[in-house]
Tab-separated table of C-alpha atoms and ligand atoms in Angstrom:
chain	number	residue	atom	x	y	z
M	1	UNK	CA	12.192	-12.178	-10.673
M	2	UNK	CA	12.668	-11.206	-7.060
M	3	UNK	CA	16.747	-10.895	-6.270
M	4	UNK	CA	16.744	-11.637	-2.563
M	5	UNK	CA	20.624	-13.524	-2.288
M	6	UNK	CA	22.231	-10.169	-0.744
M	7	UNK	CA	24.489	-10.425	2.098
M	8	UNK	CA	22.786	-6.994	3.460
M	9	UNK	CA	26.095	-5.663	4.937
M	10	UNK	CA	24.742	-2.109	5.307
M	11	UNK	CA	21.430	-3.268	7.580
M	12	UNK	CA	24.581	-5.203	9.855
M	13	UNK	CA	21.545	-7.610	11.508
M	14	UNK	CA	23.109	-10.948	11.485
M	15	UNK	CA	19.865	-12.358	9.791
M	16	UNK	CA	20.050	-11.238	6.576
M	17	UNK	CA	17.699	-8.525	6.024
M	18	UNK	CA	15.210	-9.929	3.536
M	19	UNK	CA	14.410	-12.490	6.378
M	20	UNK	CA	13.620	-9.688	9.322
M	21	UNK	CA	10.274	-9.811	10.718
M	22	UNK	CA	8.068	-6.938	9.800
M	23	UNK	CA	4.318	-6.758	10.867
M	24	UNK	CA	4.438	-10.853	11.756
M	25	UNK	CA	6.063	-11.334	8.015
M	26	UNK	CA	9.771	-11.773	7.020
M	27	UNK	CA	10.124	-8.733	4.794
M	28	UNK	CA	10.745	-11.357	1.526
M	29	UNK	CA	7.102	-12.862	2.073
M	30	UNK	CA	5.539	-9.026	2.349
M	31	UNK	CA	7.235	-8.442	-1.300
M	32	UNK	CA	6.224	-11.950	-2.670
M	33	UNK	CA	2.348	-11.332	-1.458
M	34	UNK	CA	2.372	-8.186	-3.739
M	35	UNK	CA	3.235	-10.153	-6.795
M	36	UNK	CA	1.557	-12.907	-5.874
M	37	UNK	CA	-2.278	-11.014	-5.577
M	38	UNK	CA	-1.294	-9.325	-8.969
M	39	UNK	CA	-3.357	-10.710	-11.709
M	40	UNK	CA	-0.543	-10.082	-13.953
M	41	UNK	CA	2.222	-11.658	-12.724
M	42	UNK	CA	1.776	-15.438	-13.598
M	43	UNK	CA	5.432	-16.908	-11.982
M	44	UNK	CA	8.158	-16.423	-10.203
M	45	UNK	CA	11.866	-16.849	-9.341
M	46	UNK	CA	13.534	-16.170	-6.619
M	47	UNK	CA	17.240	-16.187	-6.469
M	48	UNK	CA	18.797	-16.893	-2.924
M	49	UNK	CA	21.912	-17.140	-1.715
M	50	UNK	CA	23.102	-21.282	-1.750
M	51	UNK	CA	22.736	-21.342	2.194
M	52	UNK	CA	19.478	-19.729	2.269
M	53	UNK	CA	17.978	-22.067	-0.290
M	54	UNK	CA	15.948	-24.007	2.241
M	55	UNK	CA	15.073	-21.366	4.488
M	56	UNK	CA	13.548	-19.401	1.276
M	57	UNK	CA	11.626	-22.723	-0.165
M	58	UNK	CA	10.138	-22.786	3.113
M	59	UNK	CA	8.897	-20.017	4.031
M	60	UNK	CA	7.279	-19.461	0.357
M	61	UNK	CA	5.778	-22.699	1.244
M	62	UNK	CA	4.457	-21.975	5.269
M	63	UNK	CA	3.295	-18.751	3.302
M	64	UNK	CA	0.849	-20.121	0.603
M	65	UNK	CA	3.261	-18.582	-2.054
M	66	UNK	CA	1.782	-20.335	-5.200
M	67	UNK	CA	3.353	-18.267	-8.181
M	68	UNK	CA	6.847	-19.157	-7.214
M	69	UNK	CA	8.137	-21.784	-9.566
M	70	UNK	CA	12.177	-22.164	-8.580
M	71	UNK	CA	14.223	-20.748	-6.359
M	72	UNK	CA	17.725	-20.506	-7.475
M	73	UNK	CA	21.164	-19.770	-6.142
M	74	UNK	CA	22.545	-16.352	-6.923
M	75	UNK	CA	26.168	-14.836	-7.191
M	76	UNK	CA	28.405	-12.239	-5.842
M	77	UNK	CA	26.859	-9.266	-6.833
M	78	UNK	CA	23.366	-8.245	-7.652
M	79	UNK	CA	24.036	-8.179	-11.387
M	80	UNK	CA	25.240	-11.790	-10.592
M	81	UNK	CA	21.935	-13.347	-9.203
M	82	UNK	CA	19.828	-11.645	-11.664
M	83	UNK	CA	21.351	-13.247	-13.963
M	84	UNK	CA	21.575	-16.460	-12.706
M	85	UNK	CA	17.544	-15.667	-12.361
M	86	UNK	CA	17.080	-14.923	-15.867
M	87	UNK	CA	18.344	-18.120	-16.894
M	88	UNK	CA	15.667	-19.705	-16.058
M	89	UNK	CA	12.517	-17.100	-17.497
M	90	UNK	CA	10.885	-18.103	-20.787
M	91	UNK	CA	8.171	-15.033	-20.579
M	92	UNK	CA	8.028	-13.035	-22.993
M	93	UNK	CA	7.803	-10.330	-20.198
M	94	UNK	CA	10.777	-10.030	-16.997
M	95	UNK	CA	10.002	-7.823	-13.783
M	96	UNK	CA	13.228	-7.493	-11.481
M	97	UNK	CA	11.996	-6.497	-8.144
M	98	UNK	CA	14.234	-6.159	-4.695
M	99	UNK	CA	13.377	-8.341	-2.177
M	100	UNK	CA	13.727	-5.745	0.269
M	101	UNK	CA	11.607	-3.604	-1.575
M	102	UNK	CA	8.115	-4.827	0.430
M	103	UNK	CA	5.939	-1.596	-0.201
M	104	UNK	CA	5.920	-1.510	-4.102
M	105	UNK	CA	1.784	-0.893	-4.705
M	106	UNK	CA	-0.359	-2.715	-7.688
M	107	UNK	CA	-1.020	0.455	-8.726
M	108	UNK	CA	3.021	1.169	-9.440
M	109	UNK	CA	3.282	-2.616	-10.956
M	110	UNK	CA	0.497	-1.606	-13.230
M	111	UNK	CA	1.579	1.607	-14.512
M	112	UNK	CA	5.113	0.319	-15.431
M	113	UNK	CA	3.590	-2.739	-17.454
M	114	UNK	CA	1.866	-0.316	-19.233
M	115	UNK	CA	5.015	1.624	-20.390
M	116	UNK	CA	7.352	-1.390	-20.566
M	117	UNK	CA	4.393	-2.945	-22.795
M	118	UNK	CA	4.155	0.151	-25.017
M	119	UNK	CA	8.100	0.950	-25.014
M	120	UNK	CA	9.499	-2.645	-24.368
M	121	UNK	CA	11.578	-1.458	-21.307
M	122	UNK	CA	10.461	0.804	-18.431
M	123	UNK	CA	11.637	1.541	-14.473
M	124	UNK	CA	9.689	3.351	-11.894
M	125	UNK	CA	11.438	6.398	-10.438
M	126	UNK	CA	11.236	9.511	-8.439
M	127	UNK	CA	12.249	12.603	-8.357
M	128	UNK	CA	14.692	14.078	-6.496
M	129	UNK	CA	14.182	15.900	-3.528
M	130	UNK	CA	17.738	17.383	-2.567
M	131	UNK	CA	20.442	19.333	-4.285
M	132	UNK	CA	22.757	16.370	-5.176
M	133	UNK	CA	26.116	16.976	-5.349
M	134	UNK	CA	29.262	14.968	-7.066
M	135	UNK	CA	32.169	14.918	-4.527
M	136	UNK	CA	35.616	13.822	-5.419
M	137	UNK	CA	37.691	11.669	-2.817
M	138	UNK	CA	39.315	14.679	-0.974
M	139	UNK	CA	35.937	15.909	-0.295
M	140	UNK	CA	35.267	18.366	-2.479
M	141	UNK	CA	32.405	19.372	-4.412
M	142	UNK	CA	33.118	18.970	-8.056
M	143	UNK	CA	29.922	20.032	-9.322
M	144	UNK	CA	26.175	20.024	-8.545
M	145	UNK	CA	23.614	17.883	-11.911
M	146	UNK	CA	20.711	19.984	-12.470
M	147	UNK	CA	17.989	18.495	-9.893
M	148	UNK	CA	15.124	18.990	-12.527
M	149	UNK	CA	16.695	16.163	-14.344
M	150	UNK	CA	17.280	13.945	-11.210
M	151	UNK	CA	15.061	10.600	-10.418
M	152	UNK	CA	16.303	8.225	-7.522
M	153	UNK	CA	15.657	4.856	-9.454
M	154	UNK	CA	13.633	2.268	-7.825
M	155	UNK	CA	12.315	-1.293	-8.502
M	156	UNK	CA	10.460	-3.309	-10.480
M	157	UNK	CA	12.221	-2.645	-13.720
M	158	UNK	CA	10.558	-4.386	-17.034
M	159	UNK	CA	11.753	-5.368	-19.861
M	160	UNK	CA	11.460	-7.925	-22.893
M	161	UNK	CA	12.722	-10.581	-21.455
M	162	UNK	CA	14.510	-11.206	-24.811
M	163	UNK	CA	16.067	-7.437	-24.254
M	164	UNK	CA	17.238	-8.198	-20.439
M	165	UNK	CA	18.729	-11.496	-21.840
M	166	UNK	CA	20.537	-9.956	-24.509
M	167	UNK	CA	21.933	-6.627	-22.419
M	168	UNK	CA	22.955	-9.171	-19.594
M	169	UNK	CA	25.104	-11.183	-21.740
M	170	UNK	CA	26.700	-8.259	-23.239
M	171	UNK	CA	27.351	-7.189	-19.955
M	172	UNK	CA	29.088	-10.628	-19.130
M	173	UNK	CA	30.973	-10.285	-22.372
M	174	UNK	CA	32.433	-7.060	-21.993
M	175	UNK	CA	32.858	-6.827	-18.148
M	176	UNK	CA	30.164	-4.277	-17.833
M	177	UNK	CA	29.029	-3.699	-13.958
M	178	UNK	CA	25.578	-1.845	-12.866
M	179	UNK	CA	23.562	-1.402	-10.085
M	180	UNK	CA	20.464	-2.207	-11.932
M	181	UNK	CA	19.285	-3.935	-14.445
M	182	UNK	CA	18.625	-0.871	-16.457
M	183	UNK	CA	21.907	0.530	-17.033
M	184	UNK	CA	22.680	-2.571	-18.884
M	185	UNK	CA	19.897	-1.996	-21.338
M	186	UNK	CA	20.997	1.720	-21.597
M	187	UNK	CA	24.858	-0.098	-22.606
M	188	UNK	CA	22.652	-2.009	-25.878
M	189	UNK	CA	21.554	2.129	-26.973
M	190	UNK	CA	17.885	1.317	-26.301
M	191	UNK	CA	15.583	3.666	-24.826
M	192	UNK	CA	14.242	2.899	-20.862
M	193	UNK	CA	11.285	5.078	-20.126
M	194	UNK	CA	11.122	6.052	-16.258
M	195	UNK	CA	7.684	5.934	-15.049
M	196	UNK	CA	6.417	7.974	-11.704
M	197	UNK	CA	7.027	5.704	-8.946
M	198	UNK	CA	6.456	6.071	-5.219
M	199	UNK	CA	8.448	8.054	-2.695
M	200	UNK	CA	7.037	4.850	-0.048
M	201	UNK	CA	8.388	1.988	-2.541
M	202	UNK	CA	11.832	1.928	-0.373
M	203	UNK	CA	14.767	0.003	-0.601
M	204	UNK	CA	15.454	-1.804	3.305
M	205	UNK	CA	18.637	-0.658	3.235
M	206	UNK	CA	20.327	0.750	6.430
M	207	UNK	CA	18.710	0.243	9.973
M	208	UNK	CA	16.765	3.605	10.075
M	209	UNK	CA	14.669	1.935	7.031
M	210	UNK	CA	13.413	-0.278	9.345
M	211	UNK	CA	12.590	2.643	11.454
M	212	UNK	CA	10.540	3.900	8.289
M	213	UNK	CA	9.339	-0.097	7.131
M	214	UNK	CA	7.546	0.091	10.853
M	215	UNK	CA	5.586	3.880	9.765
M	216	UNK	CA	4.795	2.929	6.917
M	217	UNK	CA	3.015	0.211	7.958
M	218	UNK	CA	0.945	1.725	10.886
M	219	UNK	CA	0.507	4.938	8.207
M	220	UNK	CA	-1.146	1.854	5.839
M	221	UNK	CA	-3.112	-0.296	8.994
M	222	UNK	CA	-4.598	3.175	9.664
M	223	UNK	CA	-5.863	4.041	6.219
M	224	UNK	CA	-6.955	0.152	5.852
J	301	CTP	N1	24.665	-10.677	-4.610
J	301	CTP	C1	23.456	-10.136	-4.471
J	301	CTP	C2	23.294	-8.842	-3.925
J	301	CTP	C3	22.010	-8.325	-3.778
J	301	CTP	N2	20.952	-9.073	-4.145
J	301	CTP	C4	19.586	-8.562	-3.913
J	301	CTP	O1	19.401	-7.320	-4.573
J	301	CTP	C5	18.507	-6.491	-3.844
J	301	CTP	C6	19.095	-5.094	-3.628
J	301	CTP	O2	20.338	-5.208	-2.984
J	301	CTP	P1	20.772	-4.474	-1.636
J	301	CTP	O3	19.691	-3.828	-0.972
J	301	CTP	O4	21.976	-3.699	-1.923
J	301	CTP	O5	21.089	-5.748	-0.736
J	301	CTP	P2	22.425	-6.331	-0.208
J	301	CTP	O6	23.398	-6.585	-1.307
J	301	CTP	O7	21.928	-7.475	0.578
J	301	CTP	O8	22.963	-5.178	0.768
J	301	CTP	P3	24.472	-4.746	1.077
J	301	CTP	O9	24.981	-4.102	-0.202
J	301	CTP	O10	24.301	-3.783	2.186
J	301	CTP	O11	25.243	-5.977	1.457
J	301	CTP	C7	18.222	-7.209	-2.523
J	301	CTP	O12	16.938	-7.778	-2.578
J	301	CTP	C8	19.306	-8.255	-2.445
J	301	CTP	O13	18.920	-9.440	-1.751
J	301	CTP	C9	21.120	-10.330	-4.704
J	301	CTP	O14	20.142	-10.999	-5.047
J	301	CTP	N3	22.380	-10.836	-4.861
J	302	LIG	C1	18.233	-1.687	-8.283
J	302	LIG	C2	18.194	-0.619	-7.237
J	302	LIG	O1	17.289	-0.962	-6.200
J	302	LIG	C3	17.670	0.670	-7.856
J	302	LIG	O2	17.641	1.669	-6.908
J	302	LIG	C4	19.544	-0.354	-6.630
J	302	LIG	O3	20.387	0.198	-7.600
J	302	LIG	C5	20.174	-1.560	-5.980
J	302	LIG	O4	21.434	-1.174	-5.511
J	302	LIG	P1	22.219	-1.927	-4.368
J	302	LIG	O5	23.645	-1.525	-4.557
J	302	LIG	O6	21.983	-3.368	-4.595
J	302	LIG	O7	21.676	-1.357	-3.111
């Protein structure tokens, strides 16, 4: 399932950000091809925000996009439009991906479906690279976490889709809000395995991503 109905207030473009151009492509076809050419991904949904609908159902179409097999409308928050997403999955298997995510390699996809397969839920992750530290509102550092135990969490996330299904609706019961799918599998007590991701697999966030979208690009037409 590829969440692509955010508003992308951070990137401030006034196209929303899944829909910039990068290399020829709008960034939500780059992430689609990479699921699409994956032999084991068999469908997709896409969940877009109500306005975009059209938009999205065309491009996947002016794109050759075969796997995709609804696109549906999302909700507020992320949490909201995956959910609205996994209403409509009958795999036994669920992948959550970013839309904005474009540079997530086969290679990633395929070691996380290993875990996820072996584990029933997996993420891909990195770690660290700075000294983090956890500031309270006046600006002060209240303490530094212990960087050796630090991964910045990326997407896909997998999961049984019966697992996802169950951890969202607890989460709709109880009011519980994440920032990715994972914490709300955590919520059930269930084990999530993090699984080496990629330091390149970034989220198009903030305009200097697109500064780093446009490297990593030439970096990959280069080694091509
Ligand atoms: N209500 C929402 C919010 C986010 N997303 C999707 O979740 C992914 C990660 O979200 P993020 O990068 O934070 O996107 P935005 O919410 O668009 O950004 P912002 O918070 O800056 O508005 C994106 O593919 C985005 O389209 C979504 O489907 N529905
Ligand atoms: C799911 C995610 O991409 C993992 O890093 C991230 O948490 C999404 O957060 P956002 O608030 O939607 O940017």
């Amino acid at each position: 399932m590829i969440p692509a109905a955010g508003l992308g207030k951070r990137m401030g473009s006034k196209k929303s950000k899944q829909f910039l151009m990068l290399e020829k492509k709008p960034i939500l076809i780059h992430t689609l091809l990479v699921f699409e050419t994956h032999p084991a991904i068999d469908e997709m949904i896409v969940v877009a925000q109500e306005k975009e609908i059209e938009e999205t159902r065309k491009l996947i179409q002016e794109y050759g996009i075969k796997k995709v097999i609804k696109v549906v409308t999302g909700g507020k928050e992320r949490q909201d439009s995956v959910y609205e997403g996994l209403k409509y999955i009958q795999s036994e298997w669920v992948l959550v991906h970013d839309a904005v995510r474009p540079f997530v390699t086969h290679e990633a996809i395929d070691r996380l479906l290993a875990s996820a397969k072996m584990h029933g839920a997996a993420i891909l992750a990195v770690p660290v690279k700075d000294t983090i530290k956890q500031v309270d509102s006046a600006g002060i550092v209240e303490m530094t976490p212990e960087r050796e135990r630090l991964w910045a969490v990326q997407t896909p996330q997998a999961f049984r889709r019966e697992l996802l299904w169950e951890a969202y609706s607890q989460a709709q019961e109880q009011g519980i809000l994440a920032t990715d799918d994972s914490m709300l599998v955590e919520e059930l007590g269930i084990d999530v395995r993090v699984v080496q991701g990629e330091y390149l697999n970034i989220k198009l966030t903030t305009p200097e991503d697109l500064i780093l979208a446009e490297a990593i690009c030439k970096a990959r037409r280069q080694t091509e």
